[in-house]
Coordinates of C-alpha atoms in Angstrom, one line a residue:
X2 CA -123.3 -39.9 -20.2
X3 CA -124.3 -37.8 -23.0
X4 CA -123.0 -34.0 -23.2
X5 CA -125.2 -31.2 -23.2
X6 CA -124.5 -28.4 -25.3
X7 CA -124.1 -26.4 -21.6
X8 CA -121.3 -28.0 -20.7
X9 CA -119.6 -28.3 -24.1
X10 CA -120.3 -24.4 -23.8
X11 CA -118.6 -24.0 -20.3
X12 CA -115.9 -26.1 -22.0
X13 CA -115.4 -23.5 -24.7
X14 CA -115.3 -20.7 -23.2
X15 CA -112.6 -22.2 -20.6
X16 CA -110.1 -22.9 -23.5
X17 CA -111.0 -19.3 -25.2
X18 CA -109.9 -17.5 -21.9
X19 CA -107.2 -15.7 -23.2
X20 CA -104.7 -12.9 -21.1
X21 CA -105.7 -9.3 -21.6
X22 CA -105.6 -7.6 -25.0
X23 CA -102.3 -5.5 -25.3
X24 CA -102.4 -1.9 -25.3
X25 CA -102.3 0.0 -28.7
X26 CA -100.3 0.9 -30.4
X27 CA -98.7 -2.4 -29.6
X28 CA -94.5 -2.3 -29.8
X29 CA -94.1 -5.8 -31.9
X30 CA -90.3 -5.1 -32.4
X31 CA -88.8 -7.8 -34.5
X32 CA -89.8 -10.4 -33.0
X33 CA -91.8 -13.3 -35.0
X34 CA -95.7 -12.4 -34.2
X35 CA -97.4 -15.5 -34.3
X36 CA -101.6 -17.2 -34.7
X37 CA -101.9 -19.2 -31.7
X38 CA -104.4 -17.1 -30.3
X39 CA -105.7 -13.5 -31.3
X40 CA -103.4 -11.5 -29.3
X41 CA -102.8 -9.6 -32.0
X42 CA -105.9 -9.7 -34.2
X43 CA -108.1 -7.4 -34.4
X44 CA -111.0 -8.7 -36.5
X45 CA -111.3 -11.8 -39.1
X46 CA -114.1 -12.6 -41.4
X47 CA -114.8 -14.4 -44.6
X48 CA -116.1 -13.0 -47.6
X49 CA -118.6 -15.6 -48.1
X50 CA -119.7 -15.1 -44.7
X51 CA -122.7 -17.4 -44.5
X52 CA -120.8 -20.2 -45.4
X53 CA -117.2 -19.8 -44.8
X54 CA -114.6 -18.6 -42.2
X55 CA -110.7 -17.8 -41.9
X56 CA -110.4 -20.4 -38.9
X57 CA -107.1 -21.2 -36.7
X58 CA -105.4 -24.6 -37.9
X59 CA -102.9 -27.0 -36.0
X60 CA -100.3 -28.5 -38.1
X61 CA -98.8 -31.0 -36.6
X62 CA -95.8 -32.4 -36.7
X63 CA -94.8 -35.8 -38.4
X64 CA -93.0 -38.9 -36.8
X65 CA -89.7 -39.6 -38.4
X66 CA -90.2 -42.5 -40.3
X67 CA -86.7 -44.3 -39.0
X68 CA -88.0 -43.8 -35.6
X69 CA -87.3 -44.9 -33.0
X70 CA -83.9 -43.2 -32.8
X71 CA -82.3 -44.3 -29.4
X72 CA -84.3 -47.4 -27.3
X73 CA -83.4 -48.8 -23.9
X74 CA -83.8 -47.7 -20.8
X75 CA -84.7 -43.8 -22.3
X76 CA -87.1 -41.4 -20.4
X77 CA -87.6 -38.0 -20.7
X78 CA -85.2 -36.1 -22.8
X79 CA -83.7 -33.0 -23.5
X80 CA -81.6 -32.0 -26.4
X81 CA -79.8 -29.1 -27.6
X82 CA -77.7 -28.3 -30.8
X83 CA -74.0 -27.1 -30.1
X84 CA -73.4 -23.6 -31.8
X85 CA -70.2 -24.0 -32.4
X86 CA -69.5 -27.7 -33.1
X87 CA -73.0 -28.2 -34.6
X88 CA -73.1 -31.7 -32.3
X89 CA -77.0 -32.7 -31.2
X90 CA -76.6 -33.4 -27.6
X91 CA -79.4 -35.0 -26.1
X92 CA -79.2 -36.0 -22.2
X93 CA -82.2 -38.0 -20.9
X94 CA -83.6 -39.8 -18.1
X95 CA -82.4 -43.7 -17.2
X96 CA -83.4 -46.0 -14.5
X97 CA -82.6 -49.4 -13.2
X98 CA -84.9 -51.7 -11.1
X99 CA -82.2 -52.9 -8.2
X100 CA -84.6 -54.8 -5.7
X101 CA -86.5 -58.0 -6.7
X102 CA -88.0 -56.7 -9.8
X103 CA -90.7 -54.3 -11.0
X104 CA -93.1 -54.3 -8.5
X105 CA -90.7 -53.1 -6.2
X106 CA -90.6 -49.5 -6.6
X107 CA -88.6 -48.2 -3.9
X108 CA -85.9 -49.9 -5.4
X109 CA -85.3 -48.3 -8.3
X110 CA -82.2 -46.1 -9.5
X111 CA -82.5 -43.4 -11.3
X112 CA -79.7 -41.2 -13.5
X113 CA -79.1 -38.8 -16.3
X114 CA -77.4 -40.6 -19.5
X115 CA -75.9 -38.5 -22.9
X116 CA -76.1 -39.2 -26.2
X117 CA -74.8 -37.2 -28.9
X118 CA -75.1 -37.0 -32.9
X119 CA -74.0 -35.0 -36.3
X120 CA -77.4 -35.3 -38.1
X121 CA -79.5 -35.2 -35.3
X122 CA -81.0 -39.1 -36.4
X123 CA -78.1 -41.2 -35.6
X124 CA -77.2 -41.1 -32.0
X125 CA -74.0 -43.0 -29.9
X126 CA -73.7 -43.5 -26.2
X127 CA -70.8 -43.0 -25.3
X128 CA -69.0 -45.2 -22.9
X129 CA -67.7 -42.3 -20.6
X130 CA -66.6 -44.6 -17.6
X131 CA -67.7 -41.8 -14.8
X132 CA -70.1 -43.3 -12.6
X133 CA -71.2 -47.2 -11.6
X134 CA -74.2 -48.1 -13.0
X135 CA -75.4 -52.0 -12.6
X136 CA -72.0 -52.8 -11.0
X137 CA -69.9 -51.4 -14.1
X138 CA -68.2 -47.9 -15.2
X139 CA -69.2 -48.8 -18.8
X140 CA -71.5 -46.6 -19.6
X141 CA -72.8 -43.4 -20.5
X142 CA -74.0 -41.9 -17.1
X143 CA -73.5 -38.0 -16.6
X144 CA -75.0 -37.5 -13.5
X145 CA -76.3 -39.4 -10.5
X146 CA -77.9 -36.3 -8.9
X147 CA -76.9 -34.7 -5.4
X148 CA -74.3 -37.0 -3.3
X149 CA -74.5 -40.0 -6.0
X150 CA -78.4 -40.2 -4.8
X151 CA -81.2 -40.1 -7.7
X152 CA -81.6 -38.0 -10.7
X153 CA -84.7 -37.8 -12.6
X154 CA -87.0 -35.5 -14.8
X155 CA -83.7 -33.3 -16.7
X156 CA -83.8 -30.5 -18.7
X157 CA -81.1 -28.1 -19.9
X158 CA -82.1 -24.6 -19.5
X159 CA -81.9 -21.5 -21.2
X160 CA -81.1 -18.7 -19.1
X161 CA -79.6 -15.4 -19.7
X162 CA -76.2 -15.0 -19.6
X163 CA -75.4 -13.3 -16.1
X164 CA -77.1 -16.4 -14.4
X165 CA -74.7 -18.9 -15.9
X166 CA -72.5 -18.2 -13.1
X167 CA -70.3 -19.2 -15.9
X168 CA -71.5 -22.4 -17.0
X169 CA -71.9 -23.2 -20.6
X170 CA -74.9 -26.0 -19.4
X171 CA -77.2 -25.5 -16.4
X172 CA -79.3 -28.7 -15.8
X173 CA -82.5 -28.7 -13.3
X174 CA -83.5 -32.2 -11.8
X175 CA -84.9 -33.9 -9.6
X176 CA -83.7 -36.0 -6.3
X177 CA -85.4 -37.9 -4.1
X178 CA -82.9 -40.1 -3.1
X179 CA -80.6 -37.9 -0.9
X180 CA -80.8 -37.1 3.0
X181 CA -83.4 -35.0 4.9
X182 CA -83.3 -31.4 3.7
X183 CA -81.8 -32.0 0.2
X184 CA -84.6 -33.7 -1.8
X185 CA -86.6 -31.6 -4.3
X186 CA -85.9 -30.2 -7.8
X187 CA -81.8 -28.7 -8.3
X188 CA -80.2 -27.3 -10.4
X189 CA -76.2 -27.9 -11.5
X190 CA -73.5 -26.2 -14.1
X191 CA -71.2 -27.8 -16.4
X192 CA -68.5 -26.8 -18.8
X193 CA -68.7 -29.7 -21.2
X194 CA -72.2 -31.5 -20.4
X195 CA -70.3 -34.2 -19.1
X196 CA -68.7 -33.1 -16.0
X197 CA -71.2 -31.8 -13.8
X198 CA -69.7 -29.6 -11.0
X199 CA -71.5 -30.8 -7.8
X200 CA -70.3 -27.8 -6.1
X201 CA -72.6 -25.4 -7.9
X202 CA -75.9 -28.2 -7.3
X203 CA -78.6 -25.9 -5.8
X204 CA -81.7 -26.8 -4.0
X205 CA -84.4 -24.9 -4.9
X206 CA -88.0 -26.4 -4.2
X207 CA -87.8 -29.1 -1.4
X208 CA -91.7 -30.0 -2.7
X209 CA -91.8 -33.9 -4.2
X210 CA -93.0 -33.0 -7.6
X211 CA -92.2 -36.3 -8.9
X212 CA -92.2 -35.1 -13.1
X213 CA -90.4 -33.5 -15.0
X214 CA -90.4 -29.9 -13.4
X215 CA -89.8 -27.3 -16.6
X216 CA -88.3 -23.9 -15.5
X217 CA -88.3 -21.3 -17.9
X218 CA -87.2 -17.2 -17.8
X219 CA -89.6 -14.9 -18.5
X220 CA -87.9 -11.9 -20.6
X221 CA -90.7 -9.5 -19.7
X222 CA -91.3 -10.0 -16.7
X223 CA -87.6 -11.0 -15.6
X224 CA -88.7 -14.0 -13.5
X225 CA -88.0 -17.6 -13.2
X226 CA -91.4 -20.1 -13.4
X227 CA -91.4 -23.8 -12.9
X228 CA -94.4 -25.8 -14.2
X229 CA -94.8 -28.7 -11.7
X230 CA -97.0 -30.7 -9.4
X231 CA -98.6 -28.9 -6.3
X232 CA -97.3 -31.8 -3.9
X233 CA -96.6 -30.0 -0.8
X234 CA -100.8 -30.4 -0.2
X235 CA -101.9 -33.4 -2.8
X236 CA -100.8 -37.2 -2.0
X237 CA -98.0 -36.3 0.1
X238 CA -99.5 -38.5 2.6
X239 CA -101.1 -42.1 3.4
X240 CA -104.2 -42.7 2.8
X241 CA -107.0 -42.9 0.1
X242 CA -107.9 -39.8 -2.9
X243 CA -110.7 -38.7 -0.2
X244 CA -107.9 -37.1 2.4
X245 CA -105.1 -37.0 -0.1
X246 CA -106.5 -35.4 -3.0
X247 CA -104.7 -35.9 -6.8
X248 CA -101.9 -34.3 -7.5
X249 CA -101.8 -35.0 -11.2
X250 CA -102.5 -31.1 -12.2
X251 CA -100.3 -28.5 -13.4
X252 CA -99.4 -25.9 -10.8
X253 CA -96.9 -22.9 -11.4
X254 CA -94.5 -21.4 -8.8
X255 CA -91.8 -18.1 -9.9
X256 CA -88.8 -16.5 -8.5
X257 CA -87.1 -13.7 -9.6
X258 CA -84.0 -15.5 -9.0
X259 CA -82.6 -19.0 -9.9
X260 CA -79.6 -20.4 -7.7
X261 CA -81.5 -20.1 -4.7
X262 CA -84.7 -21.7 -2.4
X263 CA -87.6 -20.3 -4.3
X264 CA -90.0 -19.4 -1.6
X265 CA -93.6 -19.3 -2.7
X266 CA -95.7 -22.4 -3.0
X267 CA -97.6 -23.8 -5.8
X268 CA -100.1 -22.4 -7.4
X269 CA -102.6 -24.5 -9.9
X270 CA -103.5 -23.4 -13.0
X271 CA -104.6 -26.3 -15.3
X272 CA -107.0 -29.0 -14.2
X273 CA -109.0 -31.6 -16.7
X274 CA -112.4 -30.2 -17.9
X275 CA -115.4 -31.5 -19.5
X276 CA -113.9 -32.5 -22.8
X277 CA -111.4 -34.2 -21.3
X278 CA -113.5 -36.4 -19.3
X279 CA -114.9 -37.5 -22.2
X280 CA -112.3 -40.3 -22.6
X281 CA -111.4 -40.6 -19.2
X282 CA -108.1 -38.4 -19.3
X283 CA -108.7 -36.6 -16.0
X284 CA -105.6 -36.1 -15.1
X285 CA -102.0 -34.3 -16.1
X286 CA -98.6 -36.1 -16.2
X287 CA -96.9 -32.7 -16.3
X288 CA -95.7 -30.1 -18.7
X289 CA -92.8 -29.0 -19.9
X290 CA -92.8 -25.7 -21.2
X291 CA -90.5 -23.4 -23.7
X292 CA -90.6 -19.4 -23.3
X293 CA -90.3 -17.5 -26.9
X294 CA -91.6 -14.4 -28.5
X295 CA -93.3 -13.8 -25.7
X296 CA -94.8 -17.0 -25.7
X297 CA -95.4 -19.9 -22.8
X298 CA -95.4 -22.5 -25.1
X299 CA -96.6 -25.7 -23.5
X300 CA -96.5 -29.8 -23.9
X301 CA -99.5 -31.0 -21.9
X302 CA -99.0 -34.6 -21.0
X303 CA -102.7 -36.0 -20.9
X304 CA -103.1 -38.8 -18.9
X305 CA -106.1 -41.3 -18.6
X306 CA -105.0 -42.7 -14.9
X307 CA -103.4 -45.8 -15.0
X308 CA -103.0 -46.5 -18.7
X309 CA -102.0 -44.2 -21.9
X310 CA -100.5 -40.9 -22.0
X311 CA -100.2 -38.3 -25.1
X312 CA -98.8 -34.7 -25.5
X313 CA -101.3 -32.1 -26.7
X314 CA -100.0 -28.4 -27.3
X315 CA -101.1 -25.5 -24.9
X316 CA -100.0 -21.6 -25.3
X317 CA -100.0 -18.7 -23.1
X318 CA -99.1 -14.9 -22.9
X319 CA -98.8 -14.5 -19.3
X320 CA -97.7 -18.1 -17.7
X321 CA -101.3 -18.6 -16.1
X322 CA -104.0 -18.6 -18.4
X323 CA -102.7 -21.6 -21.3
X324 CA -105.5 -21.7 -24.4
X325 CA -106.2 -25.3 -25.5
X326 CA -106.9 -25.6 -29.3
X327 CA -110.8 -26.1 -29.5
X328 CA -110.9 -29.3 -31.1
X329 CA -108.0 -30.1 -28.6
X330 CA -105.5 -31.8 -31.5
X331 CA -102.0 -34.0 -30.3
X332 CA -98.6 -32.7 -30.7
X333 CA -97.7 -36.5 -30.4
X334 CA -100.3 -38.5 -30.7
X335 CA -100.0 -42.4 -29.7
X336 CA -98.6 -44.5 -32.3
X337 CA -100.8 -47.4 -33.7
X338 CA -101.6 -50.4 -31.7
X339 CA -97.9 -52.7 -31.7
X340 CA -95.5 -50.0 -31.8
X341 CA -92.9 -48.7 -29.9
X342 CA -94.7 -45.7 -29.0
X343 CA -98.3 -46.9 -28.5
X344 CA -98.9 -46.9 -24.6
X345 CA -97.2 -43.5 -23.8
X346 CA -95.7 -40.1 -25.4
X347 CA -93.5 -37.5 -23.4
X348 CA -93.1 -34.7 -26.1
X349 CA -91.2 -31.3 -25.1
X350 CA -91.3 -27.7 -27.2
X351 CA -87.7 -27.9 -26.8
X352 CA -87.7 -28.4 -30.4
X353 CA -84.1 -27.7 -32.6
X354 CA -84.7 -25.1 -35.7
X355 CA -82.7 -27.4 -38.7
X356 CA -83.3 -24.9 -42.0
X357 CA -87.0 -24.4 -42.4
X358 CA -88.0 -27.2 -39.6
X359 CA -88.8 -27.1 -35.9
X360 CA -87.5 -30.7 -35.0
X361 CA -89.0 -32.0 -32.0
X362 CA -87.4 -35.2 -29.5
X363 CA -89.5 -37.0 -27.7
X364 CA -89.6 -40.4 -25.5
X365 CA -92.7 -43.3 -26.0
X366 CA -92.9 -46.6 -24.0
X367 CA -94.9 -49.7 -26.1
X368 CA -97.0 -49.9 -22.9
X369 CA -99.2 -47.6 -20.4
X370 CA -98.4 -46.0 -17.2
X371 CA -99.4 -48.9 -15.6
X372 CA -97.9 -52.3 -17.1
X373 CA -95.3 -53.7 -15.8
X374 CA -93.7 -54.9 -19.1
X375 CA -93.0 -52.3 -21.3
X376 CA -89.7 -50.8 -23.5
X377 CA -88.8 -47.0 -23.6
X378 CA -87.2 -45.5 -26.9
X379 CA -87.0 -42.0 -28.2
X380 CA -88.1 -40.8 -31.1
X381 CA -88.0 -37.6 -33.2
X382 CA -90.9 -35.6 -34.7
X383 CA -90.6 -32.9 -37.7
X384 CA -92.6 -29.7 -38.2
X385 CA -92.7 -26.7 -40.1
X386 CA -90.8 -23.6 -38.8
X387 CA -92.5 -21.7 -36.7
X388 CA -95.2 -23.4 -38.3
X389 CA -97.6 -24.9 -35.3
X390 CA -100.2 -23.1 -35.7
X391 CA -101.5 -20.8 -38.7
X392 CA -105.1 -19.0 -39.5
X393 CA -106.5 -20.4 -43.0
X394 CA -108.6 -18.1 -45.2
X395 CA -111.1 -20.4 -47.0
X396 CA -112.1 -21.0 -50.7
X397 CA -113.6 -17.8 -51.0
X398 CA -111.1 -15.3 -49.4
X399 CA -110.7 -14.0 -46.5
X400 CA -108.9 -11.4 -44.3
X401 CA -107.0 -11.0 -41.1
X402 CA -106.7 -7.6 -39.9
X403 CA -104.2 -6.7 -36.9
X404 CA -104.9 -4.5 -33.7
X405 CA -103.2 -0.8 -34.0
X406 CA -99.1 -1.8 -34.2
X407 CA -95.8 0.5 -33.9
X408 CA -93.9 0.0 -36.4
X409 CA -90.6 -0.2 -36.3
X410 CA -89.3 0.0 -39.8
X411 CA -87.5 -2.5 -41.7
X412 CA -88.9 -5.1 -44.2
X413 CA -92.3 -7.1 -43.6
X414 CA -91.4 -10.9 -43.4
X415 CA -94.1 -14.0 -43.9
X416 CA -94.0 -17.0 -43.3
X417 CA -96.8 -18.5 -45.6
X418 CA -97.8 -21.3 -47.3
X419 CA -100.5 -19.9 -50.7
X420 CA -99.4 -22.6 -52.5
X421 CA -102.9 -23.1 -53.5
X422 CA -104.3 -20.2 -53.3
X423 CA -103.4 -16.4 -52.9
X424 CA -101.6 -14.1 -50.0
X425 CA -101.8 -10.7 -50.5
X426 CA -101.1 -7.6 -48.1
X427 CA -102.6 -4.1 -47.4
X428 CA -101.4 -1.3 -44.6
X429 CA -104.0 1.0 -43.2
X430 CA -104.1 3.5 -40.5
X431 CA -106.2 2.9 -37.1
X432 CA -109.4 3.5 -38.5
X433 CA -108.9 1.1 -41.6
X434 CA -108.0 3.7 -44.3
X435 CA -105.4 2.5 -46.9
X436 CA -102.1 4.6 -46.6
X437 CA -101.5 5.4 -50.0
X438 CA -99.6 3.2 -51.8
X439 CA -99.8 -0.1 -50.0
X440 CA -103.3 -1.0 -50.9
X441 CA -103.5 -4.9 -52.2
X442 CA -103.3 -3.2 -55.6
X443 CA -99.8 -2.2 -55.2
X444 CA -98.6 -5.4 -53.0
X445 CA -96.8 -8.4 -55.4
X446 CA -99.7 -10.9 -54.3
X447 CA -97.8 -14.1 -52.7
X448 CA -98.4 -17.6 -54.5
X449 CA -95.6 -19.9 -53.1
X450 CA -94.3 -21.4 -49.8
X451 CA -91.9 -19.6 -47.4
X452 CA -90.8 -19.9 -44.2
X453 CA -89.4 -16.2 -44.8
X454 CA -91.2 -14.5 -47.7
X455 CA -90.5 -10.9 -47.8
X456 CA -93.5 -8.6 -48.8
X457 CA -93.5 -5.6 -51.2
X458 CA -95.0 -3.1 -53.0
X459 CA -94.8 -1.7 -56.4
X460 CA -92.7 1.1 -55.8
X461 CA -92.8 1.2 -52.1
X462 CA -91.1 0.7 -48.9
X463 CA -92.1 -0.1 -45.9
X464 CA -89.2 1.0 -44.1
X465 CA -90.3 4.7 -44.6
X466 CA -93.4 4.4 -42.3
X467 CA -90.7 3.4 -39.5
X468 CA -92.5 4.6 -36.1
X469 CA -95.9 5.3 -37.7
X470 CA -98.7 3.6 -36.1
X471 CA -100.5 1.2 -38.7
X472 CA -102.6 -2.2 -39.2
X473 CA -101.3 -4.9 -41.4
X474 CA -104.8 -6.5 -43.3
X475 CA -104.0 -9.8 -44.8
X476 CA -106.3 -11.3 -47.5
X477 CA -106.0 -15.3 -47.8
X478 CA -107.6 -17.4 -50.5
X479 CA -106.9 -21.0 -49.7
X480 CA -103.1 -19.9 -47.9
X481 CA -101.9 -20.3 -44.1
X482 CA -100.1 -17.4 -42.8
X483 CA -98.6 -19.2 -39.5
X484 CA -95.8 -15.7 -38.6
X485 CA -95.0 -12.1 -39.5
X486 CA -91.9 -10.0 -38.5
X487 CA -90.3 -6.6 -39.1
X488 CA -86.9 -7.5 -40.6
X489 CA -84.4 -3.7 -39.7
X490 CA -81.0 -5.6 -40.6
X491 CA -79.9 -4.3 -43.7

């Protein structure tokens, strides 16, 4: 069926829904402002106007060339680098058919394994000889889940530190495997990452979201979400999908509070659209989400029901309303037809900063959802630093100017890439007028490629319009400015 420009329309203006725009002055703080959406824009325009435009761009990140890094039974992972050791530590989903064989489902066991690693590319398992697997101790199984029963979907959270409860790692999974009562997503401490303390495992959602449920805390507004499936209405009974519905959608449930039985239910917030259906992906594998700089920062796993799944990037301010890029680009795209990674991709934004790089783990299967013969690896994908998403002025120049901002002193840092081209900077007051001495004649006009360029200007410092209210107006010939922060350390 061929699409009208109606419903390509309607599909537009559903990815362009954004949250709110933020009161002015807006208090920025130093935390890194960033392009995914225009939050923070106030107007952008070419100079060549008829022809040209400063336009948002998705930079993707590129597939590690020795990938992939760890293969076997692998599934979804989650990996963090140790502050104090440096160690990567990557713990990720394994399973084991124990019946007759593939088909039978019900028989199938399911655990959290570890992995760990100096450079972050080659990765051991160690043989920790802690739990039976397969009818030997020799492996490296961390975690069975509640009562030795089923553990699936992990991921190590970041939580502040008074809900630690004095745990250096807090894991949320899921069971499914365990009596009445105790089946649904948990969470569970641990000093080491090894030794899980089964005392502190927590129910906390008895629904059968059978993904990889993502919890995140929300600094602002001091609450915990998960990002899951809204089974507790959609296929949680027999029957066909005219009674049972499809639960393949996002949903989102919060809590102010972690270690204990989150009360409300579900409530859905991404479901397929027009552009989507397109190919035939019209449904959602699930989503596991990272919250920074104020930021719900989202890996959408697309799913064309039974057969091939790929990650695609989402963002939102508020948790609810996620923006999809307009040309809707892959995070992790499927890999070409015969490798390891061509039937299915599981990325997370629960990427590692190495340097100037956002380094991102992620696992891929050589078949789809559906085959019954298929190998599971993990791989690794490399990006730019903050560096996702940037807006591009064109050939001909063009400028970016920000909504009304506080500022709060300190140094103006970039991160930029005008290695082509030309970055230059201006500061004006809320009706556009120059503040004298920071026009783009004064500013040292950027021609390089920093993750952390600081800006300046003949004679100048920015630091002395500490609390004034101000727009920043960036002009970019042929550059990508993807960030910009205050920098008040000395």
């Amino acid at each position: 069926m061929k699409t009208t420009p109606f419903v390509l329309c309607l599909a537009l203006a559903a990815m362009l829904r954004a949250a709110p725009p933020p009161d002015e002055p807006v208090e920025i703080g130093t935390t890194p402002q960033f392009f995914v959406d225009d939050h923070l824009v106030d107007n952008r325009w070419a100079l060549k106007q008829k022809r040209e435009m400063v336009l948002r761009v998705f930079h993707a990140p590129v597939k590690h060339a020795g990938n992939p890094l760890l293969s076997g039974e692998t599934g979804f992972c989650s990996v963090v680098k140790d502050e104090q050791s440096g160690m990567f530590r990557m713990w990720y989903q394994t399973h084991a058919w124990t019946g007759k064989g593939p088909e039978d489902e019900s028989k199938t066991q399911y655990g959290i394994a570890y992995a760990e690693s100096k450079d972050g590319v080659k990765w051991e398992k160690p043989k920790l000889g802690l739990h039976e697997w397969l009818g030997t101790k020799e492996n490296n199984i961390v975690y069975k889940g509640f009562m030795n029963s089923r553990a699936s979907g992990p991921q190590i959270l970041r939580l502040p530190e008074a809900d630690r409860r004095g745990f250096k790692y807090v894991l949320t999974y899921r069971t499914s495997g365990a009596k009445r009562g105790n089946n649904g997503v948990r969470v569970v401490g641990s000093q080491d990452g090894i030794h899980w303390d089964e005392k502190s495992d927590t129910l906390i959602c008895q629904f059968p979201s059978d993904t990889l449920n993502s919890i995140v805390y929300d600094t602002t507004r001091k609450e915990y979400v998960m990002f899951c499936r809204a089974k507790n209405r959609y296929r949680i009974f027999e029957g066909d999908i005219l009674d049972t519905g499809e639960s393949r959608r996002i949903a989102r449930v919060s809590h102010p509070g972690l270690w204990e039985e989150w009360k409300p239910v579900p409530q859905a917030i991404l479901t397929p659209d027009e552009l989507d259906a397109r190919e035939n992906f019209n449904a959602f594998y699930g989503m596991p989400v990272r919250y920074h700089a104020g930021i719900y920062w989202g890996a959408l796993w697309c799913f064309r029901f039974n057969d091939n799944i790929f990650t695609e990037p989402v963002f939102s301010r508020d948790g609810f309303d996620f923006d999809r890029l307009p040309d809707r680009p892959k995070i992790l795209p499927l890999g070409e037809e015969g490798s390891w990674d061509d039937g299915m991709t599981f990325g997370s934004m629960d990427w590692v900063e190495m340097g100037d790089e956002w380094w991102y783990y992620y696992s891929g299967w050589d078949g789809d959802h559906g085959g019954k013969e298929r190998n599971a690896a993990i791989g690794l994908a490399r990006g730019r630093k903050e560096g996702l998403v940037s807006l591009r002025g064109p050939r001909g120049g063009g400028v970016v100017v920000t909504r009304l901002l506080k500022w709060p002193g300190g140094k103006l840092m970039l991160n930029a890439d005008a290695a082509k081209g030309e970055l230059k900077v201006r500061v004006s007051d809320a009706t556009r007028k120059v503040i004298p001495g920071f026009d783009y004649t004064d500013c040292e006009p950027f021609t390089g490629d920093s993750t952390a360029l600081e800006m300046k200007w003949r004679g100048q410092s920015l630091d002395a319009l500490a609390g004034k209210e101000l727009r920043f107006e960036f002009f970019l010939r042929e550059a990508d400015l993807f960030t910009f922060r205050a920098d008040t350390s000395k």
